[in-house]
GROMACS .gro file of C-alpha atoms in nm:
model
  316
    1MET     CA    1  11.924  15.414  11.474
    2HIS     CA    2  11.650  15.194  11.584
    3ALA     CA    3  11.569  15.415  11.841
    4ALA     CA    4  11.507  15.670  11.576
    5LEU     CA    5  11.270  15.372  11.373
    6ARG     CA    6  11.125  15.315  11.706
    7PHE     CA    7  11.030  15.664  11.845
    8ALA     CA    8  10.867  15.718  11.450
    9ARG     CA    9  10.654  15.392  11.517
   10ALA     CA   10  10.480  15.545  11.810
   11ALA     CA   11  10.444  15.928  11.687
   12THR     CA   12  10.263  15.781  11.396
   13GLY     CA   13  10.155  15.457  11.511
   14ARG     CA   14  10.260  15.238  11.209
   15ASN     CA   15  10.513  15.026  11.076
   16THR     CA   16  10.672  15.036  10.733
   17VAL     CA   17  10.990  15.175  10.736
   18VAL     CA   18  11.105  15.337  10.356
   19ARG     CA   19  11.503  15.287  10.340
   20PHE     CA   20  11.770  15.321  10.037
   21GLU     CA   21  11.931  15.156   9.735
   22GLY     CA   22  12.266  15.097   9.891
   23HIS     CA   23  12.244  15.395  10.207
   24TYR     CA   24  12.407  15.178  10.516
   25HIS     CA   25  12.197  15.213  10.857
   26GLY     CA   26  12.318  14.888  11.080
   27TRP     CA   27  12.323  14.529  11.116
   28PHE     CA   28  11.963  14.492  11.355
   29SER     CA   29  11.724  14.321  11.133
   30ASP     CA   30  11.492  14.604  11.086
   31ILE     CA   31  11.676  14.779  10.786
   32ALA     CA   32  11.904  14.527  10.698
   33VAL     CA   33  11.849  14.459  10.382
   34SER     CA   34  11.939  14.655  10.040
   35GLY     CA   35  12.331  14.734  10.204
   36PRO     CA   36  12.629  14.826  10.017
   37GLY     CA   37  12.765  14.493   9.889
   38THR     CA   38  12.451  14.378   9.779
   39PRO     CA   39  12.313  14.391   9.423
   40PRO     CA   40  12.109  14.658   9.296
   41ALA     CA   41  11.823  14.599   9.109
   42ALA     CA   42  11.851  14.672   8.755
   43ALA     CA   43  11.744  15.022   8.661
   44ASP     CA   44  11.422  14.932   8.537
   45ARG     CA   45  11.237  14.813   8.829
   46PRO     CA   46  10.976  15.036   8.961
   47VAL     CA   47  11.048  15.076   9.346
   48PRO     CA   48  10.948  14.895   9.550
   49LEU     CA   49  11.285  14.762   9.483
   50PRO     CA   50  11.312  14.425   9.640
   51PRO     CA   51  11.505  14.378   9.944
   52VAL     CA   52  11.767  14.234   9.918
   53ALA     CA   53  11.968  14.087  10.323
   54ALA     CA   54  12.317  14.064  10.299
   55SER     CA   55  12.303  13.712  10.523
   56ALA     CA   56  12.042  13.476  10.607
   57GLY     CA   57  11.799  13.655  10.939
   58LEU     CA   58  11.913  13.962  10.829
   59GLY     CA   59  11.611  14.205  10.690
   60ARG     CA   60  11.224  14.188  10.783
   61ASP     CA   61  11.052  14.291  10.442
   62HIS     CA   62  10.755  14.288  10.566
   63ASP     CA   63  10.801  14.539  10.648
   64VAL     CA   64  11.088  14.767  10.451
   65LEU     CA   65  11.045  14.896  10.135
   66VAL     CA   66  11.313  15.004   9.938
   67ALA     CA   67  11.257  15.318   9.713
   68ARG     CA   68  11.655  15.412   9.491
   69TRP     CA   69  11.784  15.713   9.644
   70ASN     CA   70  11.775  16.050   9.420
   71ASP     CA   71  11.499  15.947   9.232
   72PRO     CA   72  11.171  16.186   9.318
   73ILE     CA   73  10.893  16.041   9.063
   74GLY     CA   74  10.979  15.705   9.204
   75LEU     CA   75  10.935  15.767   9.523
   76GLU     CA   76  10.644  16.044   9.458
   77THR     CA   77  10.475  15.713   9.403
   78LEU     CA   78  10.577  15.532   9.641
   79LEU     CA   79  10.391  15.722   9.922
   80ARG     CA   80  10.135  15.750   9.718
   81GLU     CA   81  10.031  15.402   9.684
   82ARG     CA   82  10.210  15.310  10.052
   83GLY     CA   83  10.156  15.613  10.206
   84SER     CA   84   9.884  15.551  10.442
   85GLU     CA   85  10.132  15.283  10.553
   86ILE     CA   86  10.524  15.524  10.661
   87ALA     CA   87  10.587  15.576  10.997
   88ALA     CA   88  10.976  15.640  10.858
   89VAL     CA   89  11.227  15.723  10.529
   90ILE     CA   90  11.516  15.720  10.612
   91MET     CA   91  11.789  15.817  10.395
   92GLU     CA   92  12.208  15.906  10.449
   93PRO     CA   93  12.163  16.222  10.311
   94VAL     CA   94  12.505  16.188  10.186
   95PRO     CA   95  12.530  15.821  10.137
   96LEU     CA   96  12.853  15.677  10.230
   97ALA     CA   97  12.871  15.418   9.966
   98GLY     CA   98  13.061  15.699   9.722
   99VAL     CA   99  12.994  16.030   9.874
  100LEU     CA  100  12.706  16.049   9.670
  101GLU     CA  101  12.579  16.370   9.631
  102PRO     CA  102  12.154  16.454   9.640
  103LEU     CA  103  12.087  16.597   9.268
  104PRO     CA  104  11.992  16.987   9.307
  105GLY     CA  105  11.656  16.963   9.434
  106TYR     CA  106  11.610  16.634   9.532
  107LEU     CA  107  11.598  16.688   9.920
  108GLU     CA  108  11.382  16.949   9.893
  109ALA     CA  109  11.188  16.760   9.716
  110VAL     CA  110  11.151  16.441   9.997
  111ARG     CA  111  11.076  16.595  10.295
  112ALA     CA  112  10.782  16.773  10.100
  113LEU     CA  113  10.654  16.410  10.042
  114THR     CA  114  10.717  16.344  10.352
  115GLU     CA  115  10.515  16.644  10.527
  116ARG     CA  116  10.253  16.583  10.287
  117HIS     CA  117  10.191  16.244  10.428
  118GLY     CA  118  10.235  16.270  10.767
  119ILE     CA  119  10.547  16.093  10.747
  120VAL     CA  120  10.857  16.142  10.979
  121LEU     CA  121  11.176  16.226  10.784
  122ILE     CA  122  11.524  16.051  10.968
  123PHE     CA  123  11.872  16.141  10.815
  124ASP     CA  124  12.111  15.884  10.968
  125GLU     CA  125  12.444  16.156  11.003
  126VAL     CA  126  12.612  15.876  11.194
  127VAL     CA  127  12.897  15.946  10.926
  128THR     CA  128  12.840  16.309  10.769
  129GLY     CA  129  12.686  16.414  11.085
  130PHE     CA  130  13.057  16.729  11.185
  131ARG     CA  131  13.250  16.568  10.890
  132ALA     CA  132  13.026  16.879  10.694
  133GLY     CA  133  13.006  17.132  10.900
  134LEU     CA  134  12.903  17.165  11.232
  135ALA     CA  135  12.536  17.138  11.058
  136GLY     CA  136  12.649  16.875  10.926
  137ALA     CA  137  12.534  16.724  10.559
  138GLN     CA  138  12.166  16.875  10.595
  139GLY     CA  139  12.369  17.238  10.738
  140ARG     CA  140  12.517  17.222  10.396
  141PHE     CA  141  12.212  17.160  10.150
  142GLY     CA  142  11.923  17.380  10.416
  143VAL     CA  143  11.702  17.046  10.454
  144VAL     CA  144  11.584  16.932  10.819
  145PRO     CA  145  11.467  16.631  10.842
  146ASP     CA  146  11.226  16.550  11.190
  147VAL     CA  147  11.538  16.329  11.364
  148THR     CA  148  11.874  16.266  11.336
  149VAL     CA  149  12.057  16.025  11.377
  150LEU     CA  150  12.462  16.100  11.523
  151GLY     CA  151  12.749  15.986  11.637
  152LYS     CA  152  13.093  15.871  11.489
  153ALA     CA  153  13.262  16.166  11.536
  154LEU     CA  154  13.027  16.284  11.768
  155GLY     CA  155  13.290  16.112  12.075
  156ALA     CA  156  13.640  16.182  11.916
  157GLY     CA  157  13.655  15.782  11.875
  158LEU     CA  158  13.473  15.678  12.201
  159PRO     CA  159  13.136  15.485  12.136
  160ILE     CA  160  12.901  15.705  12.196
  161SER     CA  161  12.582  15.780  11.973
  162ALA     CA  162  12.256  15.991  12.037
  163VAL     CA  163  11.913  16.112  11.851
  164ALA     CA  164  11.779  16.428  11.785
  165GLY     CA  165  11.451  16.609  11.676
  166ARG     CA  166  11.120  16.777  11.689
  167SER     CA  167  10.959  16.706  12.010
  168ALA     CA  168  10.640  16.560  11.880
  169VAL     CA  169  10.857  16.257  11.813
  170LEU     CA  170  11.089  16.270  12.079
  171ASP     CA  171  10.882  16.252  12.334
  172THR     CA  172  10.728  15.920  12.281
  173ALA     CA  173  11.047  15.826  12.420
  174ALA     CA  174  10.896  15.932  12.761
  175GLY     CA  175  10.542  15.718  12.705
  176PRO     CA  176  10.500  15.405  12.431
  177ALA     CA  177  10.910  15.399  12.321
  178PRO     CA  178  11.053  15.443  12.637
  179HIS     CA  179  11.467  15.384  12.529
  180MET     CA  180  11.712  15.254  12.821
  181GLY     CA  181  12.044  15.101  12.753
  182THR     CA  182  12.331  14.944  12.997
  183PHE     CA  183  12.505  15.306  12.844
  184ASN     CA  184  12.258  15.511  12.800
  185GLY     CA  185  12.466  15.855  12.895
  186HIS     CA  186  12.774  15.738  12.983
  187PRO     CA  187  13.033  15.938  13.130
  188LEU     CA  188  13.334  15.949  12.956
  189ALA     CA  189  13.210  15.904  12.619
  190THR     CA  190  13.002  16.294  12.737
  191ALA     CA  191  13.229  16.355  12.863
  192ALA     CA  192  13.441  16.343  12.474
  193ALA     CA  193  13.130  16.474  12.302
  194LEU     CA  194  13.104  16.730  12.496
  195ALA     CA  195  13.501  16.843  12.494
  196ALA     CA  196  13.464  16.738  12.055
  197LEU     CA  197  13.229  16.908  12.071
  198GLU     CA  198  13.365  17.283  12.186
  199CYS     CA  199  13.667  17.189  11.902
  200TYR     CA  200  13.464  17.160  11.649
  201MET     CA  201  13.277  17.535  11.704
  202ARG     CA  202  13.605  17.726  11.747
  203PRO     CA  203  13.602  17.948  11.515
  204GLY     CA  204  13.854  17.838  11.176
  205PHE     CA  205  13.765  17.475  11.237
  206ASP     CA  206  13.555  17.354  11.006
  207ALA     CA  207  13.770  17.586  10.774
  208ARG     CA  208  14.063  17.458  10.799
  209LEU     CA  209  13.936  17.080  10.774
  210GLU     CA  210  13.806  17.259  10.415
  211ARG     CA  211  14.088  17.383  10.363
  212LEU     CA  212  14.311  17.035  10.378
  213ALA     CA  213  14.058  16.863  10.200
  214GLY     CA  214  14.056  17.014   9.923
  215GLN     CA  215  14.380  17.019   9.879
  216LEU     CA  216  14.353  16.642   9.919
  217ALA     CA  217  14.077  16.648   9.656
  218ASP     CA  218  14.237  16.864   9.391
  219GLY     CA  219  14.624  16.696   9.461
  220LEU     CA  220  14.465  16.270   9.377
  221ARG     CA  221  14.270  16.377   9.119
  222LYS     CA  222  14.606  16.521   9.003
  223VAL     CA  223  14.826  16.234   9.019
  224GLY     CA  224  14.546  16.089   8.877
  225GLU     CA  225  14.482  16.234   8.542
  226ARG     CA  226  14.924  16.267   8.501
  227HIS     CA  227  14.916  15.868   8.534
  228GLY     CA  228  14.606  15.818   8.273
  229HIS     CA  229  14.321  15.703   8.598
  230ASP     CA  230  13.982  15.764   8.543
  231LEU     CA  231  13.944  15.870   8.868
  232ALA     CA  232  13.678  16.028   8.976
  233VAL     CA  233  13.679  16.197   9.363
  234HIS     CA  234  13.345  16.312   9.512
  235ARG     CA  235  13.424  16.511   9.847
  236LEU     CA  236  13.207  16.667  10.152
  237GLY     CA  237  13.318  16.930  10.353
  238ALA     CA  238  13.605  16.641  10.551
  239LEU     CA  239  13.511  16.341  10.420
  240LEU     CA  240  13.629  16.202  10.074
  241GLN     CA  241  13.598  15.883   9.860
  242THR     CA  242  13.801  15.822   9.512
  243HIS     CA  243  13.664  15.581   9.205
  244PHE     CA  244  13.815  15.436   8.986
  245VAL     CA  245  13.562  15.507   8.680
  246ARG     CA  246  13.530  15.232   8.349
  247ASP     CA  247  13.320  15.625   8.169
  248PRO     CA  248  13.266  15.900   8.262
  249GLY     CA  249  12.963  16.093   8.404
  250ARG     CA  250  12.739  16.167   8.737
  251LEU     CA  251  12.769  15.917   9.011
  252ALA     CA  252  12.386  15.928   9.147
  253ASP     CA  253  12.335  15.649   9.277
  254TYR     CA  254  12.406  15.294   9.391
  255ALA     CA  255  12.338  15.110   9.074
  256ASP     CA  256  12.604  15.376   8.873
  257VAL     CA  257  12.866  15.276   9.135
  258THR     CA  258  12.772  14.895   9.186
  259ALA     CA  259  12.773  14.896   8.762
  260ARG     CA  260  13.062  15.216   8.686
  261THR     CA  261  13.320  15.178   8.880
  262ASP     CA  262  13.632  14.933   8.912
  263ARG     CA  263  13.620  14.801   9.277
  264ALA     CA  264  13.843  14.504   9.172
  265ALA     CA  265  14.177  14.883   9.138
  266ALA     CA  266  14.036  15.084   9.418
  267GLY     CA  267  14.109  14.797   9.638
  268ALA     CA  268  14.454  14.733   9.457
  269PHE     CA  269  14.532  15.116   9.521
  270ALA     CA  270  14.441  15.188   9.877
  271GLU     CA  271  14.714  14.821   9.887
  272SER     CA  272  14.976  14.972   9.678
  273LEU     CA  273  14.874  15.287   9.996
  274LEU     CA  274  14.894  15.055  10.258
  275ARG     CA  275  15.297  14.911  10.174
  276ARG     CA  276  15.376  15.256  10.177
  277GLY     CA  277  15.166  15.376  10.513
  278VAL     CA  278  14.916  15.587  10.411
  279TYR     CA  279  14.660  15.337  10.570
  280LEU     CA  280  14.295  15.386  10.323
  281PRO     CA  281  13.995  15.154  10.349
  282PRO     CA  282  13.920  14.867   9.993
  283ARG     CA  283  13.636  15.076   9.918
  284ASN     CA  284  13.867  15.417   9.933
  285THR     CA  285  13.712  15.640  10.141
  286TRP     CA  286  13.879  15.937  10.357
  287MET     CA  287  13.815  16.046  10.656
  288LEU     CA  288  14.017  16.372  10.788
  289SER     CA  289  14.066  16.524  11.067
  290SER     CA  290  14.161  16.749  11.285
  291ALA     CA  291  14.476  16.616  11.407
  292HIS     CA  292  14.610  16.574  10.991
  293THR     CA  293  14.750  16.849  10.883
  294ASP     CA  294  14.998  16.953  10.535
  295ALA     CA  295  15.258  16.786  10.607
  296ASP     CA  296  15.065  16.505  10.624
  297ILE     CA  297  14.892  16.563  10.333
  298ASP     CA  298  15.165  16.595  10.052
  299LEU     CA  299  15.278  16.264  10.266
  300VAL     CA  300  15.004  16.085  10.059
  301LEU     CA  301  15.015  16.264   9.761
  302ASP     CA  302  15.326  16.135   9.690
  303ARG     CA  303  15.298  15.817   9.795
  304ALA     CA  304  14.940  15.758   9.581
  305ASP     CA  305  15.152  15.920   9.298
  306THR     CA  306  15.441  15.626   9.341
  307ALA     CA  307  15.102  15.380   9.382
  308LEU     CA  308  14.921  15.511   9.064
  309ALA     CA  309  15.265  15.474   8.876
  310GLY     CA  310  15.315  15.114   8.993
  311MET     CA  311  14.950  15.014   8.932
  312ARG     CA  312  14.958  15.252   8.539
  313GLU     CA  313  15.266  14.999   8.457
  314CYS     CA  314  15.168  14.683   8.600
  315THR     CA  315  14.793  14.719   8.331
  316ALA     CA  316  15.051  14.892   8.102
   0.00000   0.00000   0.00000
């Protein structure tokens, strides 16, 4: 991620970066503001939003502007006023903090706005890459950024990351923004990535994961309804998140997730599943892999059924 921002700054000759509230792009100071776990801005606060650092020493607010996700008008206003100083707009095309899909036409609007102002559009697909399909979230939604950052699933468990994109941006690595590192091109991680890509490109690979993830999502909705829980299940390919919602309606952005979901219930659900042999992170993010089977899905749904029944008894 750090490299992608350096390339964008070198390619444009600008320094400022726009990021979105609730998205996560790593811990380094250039970008570590207003991420998951920080309080969202008031709904009536105009952009740019005040950057909120997760801890002391993180976040340099003088060159980071914070915008709201799924708000094309706010972004248009921000770029009209500050576009000449902005090097990049960086986003998770589907933010992990909620697995929130973009509203219809939103990504297309962001793409058009960044092109109009000569700004590099960066998709952080570290999480969505390959989990949303072979072409990632950008392939699913049909919007191509200037730069894509990949990781996690790329290495099938081994530590690796990659930056891909237009030569006009990446060629700066051979000039004003050299990219060097101790583990660049690490043979073991690279071999793992090549092997993983061969698997991902096999016929039927994505279809099988989609089927399993669909079974899990449908099953979770059914057991939630059975036990009287307002359980919203968001899914993108093999990536899911369960939300215990306080009121009906679409969760559109990070502020919605923070205000309208019950994180204590999510934590209790994860803890109850753990006691039954199923590990789910406290945020209730589910990620399927090719190792999972139909039997695994059946087992998880059975344990989820028991866990949700117990939670209902405790709150009845």
